[in-house]
XYZ file of C-alpha atoms in Angstrom:
133
model
C 0.000 0.000 0.000
C 2.791 2.417 0.874
C 4.539 1.636 -2.430
C 1.356 2.557 -4.284
C 1.228 5.956 -2.573
C 4.867 6.649 -3.328
C 4.362 5.719 -6.975
C 1.244 7.884 -7.254
C 3.036 10.807 -5.626
C 6.009 10.468 -7.971
C 3.785 10.326 -11.044
C 1.994 13.496 -9.979
C 5.268 15.334 -9.533
C 6.465 14.329 -13.003
C 3.362 15.625 -14.732
C 3.835 19.084 -13.220
C 5.169 21.550 -15.758
C 8.723 22.633 -14.987
C 9.289 26.387 -14.740
C 10.433 28.147 -17.889
C 12.854 30.398 -15.977
C 14.627 29.066 -12.918
C 15.377 31.281 -9.901
C 18.791 32.983 -10.058
C 19.052 32.234 -13.796
C 19.591 34.914 -16.396
C 16.673 35.203 -18.786
C 17.207 32.369 -21.315
C 17.081 32.930 -25.042
C 13.828 32.706 -26.962
C 14.790 29.300 -28.371
C 15.605 27.849 -24.931
C 12.297 29.092 -23.532
C 10.410 27.525 -26.445
C 12.298 24.250 -26.105
C 11.389 24.113 -22.418
C 7.788 24.982 -23.232
C 7.372 22.405 -25.997
C 9.338 19.764 -24.089
C 9.882 16.327 -25.592
C 6.750 16.323 -27.725
C 7.314 13.935 -30.597
C 4.366 14.978 -32.715
C 4.773 18.185 -34.757
C 7.627 19.486 -32.585
C 8.999 21.617 -35.414
C 5.657 23.344 -35.988
C 5.114 23.951 -32.294
C 8.604 25.423 -31.919
C 8.019 27.710 -34.894
C 4.698 28.916 -33.486
C 6.239 29.450 -30.051
C 9.159 31.429 -31.477
C 6.836 33.683 -33.485
C 4.615 34.338 -30.461
C 7.629 35.032 -28.249
C 9.124 37.479 -30.751
C 5.893 39.447 -30.898
C 5.398 39.235 -27.121
C 8.966 40.324 -26.355
C 8.537 43.493 -28.377
C 5.343 44.414 -26.558
C 6.756 43.484 -23.136
C 9.916 45.509 -23.753
C 7.883 48.574 -24.680
C 5.555 48.194 -21.680
C 8.410 47.587 -19.231
C 10.370 50.562 -20.551
C 7.303 52.710 -19.951
C 6.879 51.339 -16.406
C 10.563 51.709 -15.518
C 10.618 55.285 -16.778
C 9.329 56.518 -13.426
C 12.266 55.028 -11.495
C 15.019 57.503 -10.649
C 18.624 56.607 -11.327
C 20.054 54.925 -14.394
C 21.098 51.690 -12.668
C 17.799 51.400 -10.789
C 15.800 52.065 -13.966
C 17.763 49.425 -15.891
C 17.306 46.886 -13.100
C 13.580 47.650 -12.854
C 13.201 47.133 -16.605
C 15.105 43.808 -16.496
C 13.011 42.564 -13.567
C 9.801 43.566 -15.338
C 10.838 41.797 -18.556
C 11.999 38.686 -16.700
C 8.698 38.389 -14.872
C 6.588 39.087 -17.968
C 8.492 36.653 -20.229
C 8.570 33.748 -17.745
C 5.113 32.594 -18.877
C 4.146 30.231 -21.707
C 4.015 31.843 -25.132
C 0.232 31.519 -25.251
C -0.020 33.922 -22.291
C 2.244 36.626 -23.729
C 0.600 39.872 -24.855
C -0.349 40.121 -28.510
C -0.943 43.003 -30.864
C -4.551 43.763 -31.690
C -5.574 42.594 -35.156
C -5.210 45.208 -37.897
C -8.365 47.139 -38.753
C -10.226 45.826 -41.798
C -9.440 47.529 -45.072
C -12.246 49.660 -46.451
C -13.818 48.196 -49.541
C -13.751 50.457 -52.604
C -17.133 51.876 -53.563
C -18.757 50.610 -56.757
C -18.524 54.117 -58.311
C -14.765 54.247 -57.808
C -14.290 50.924 -59.588
C -16.150 52.006 -62.752
C -14.448 55.438 -62.837
C -10.983 53.951 -62.539
C -10.808 52.738 -66.143
C -7.306 52.729 -67.571
C -6.907 55.534 -70.061
C -5.600 54.594 -73.454
C -3.050 57.132 -74.547
C -2.037 57.657 -78.115
C 1.667 57.389 -78.761
C 3.383 60.750 -79.084
C 6.163 61.303 -81.571
C 9.673 61.666 -80.193
C 11.264 65.095 -79.929
C 12.158 66.504 -83.342
C 10.343 63.721 -85.218
C 7.198 65.527 -86.442
């Protein structure tokens, strides 16, 4: 009975997702974070890594901008830099699906029916070259 509880406890600990950023570790590269996030998935690993990298690139840009804005109120160059690094580290230590994303672009306006009929290509007659009349 005790062996069954130990086995069940060990299985539960293995299924827990490991952290993307470990304490006292410098912020890993985008690729390392995505590799940790995807893990040892055999099926479509390449596609999942590509999606993760694209999301992280977009999220990093937004996070950097937001953290720079937040750290702007801190006085002192070293303190401001440290505040920005801490903000970025905390914001990027989440799975790529939780990173901020840009809003979708606004839809393009459709041309009016009048503009389509008026925009006929004009046929120009060829003009003689200079001095050729």
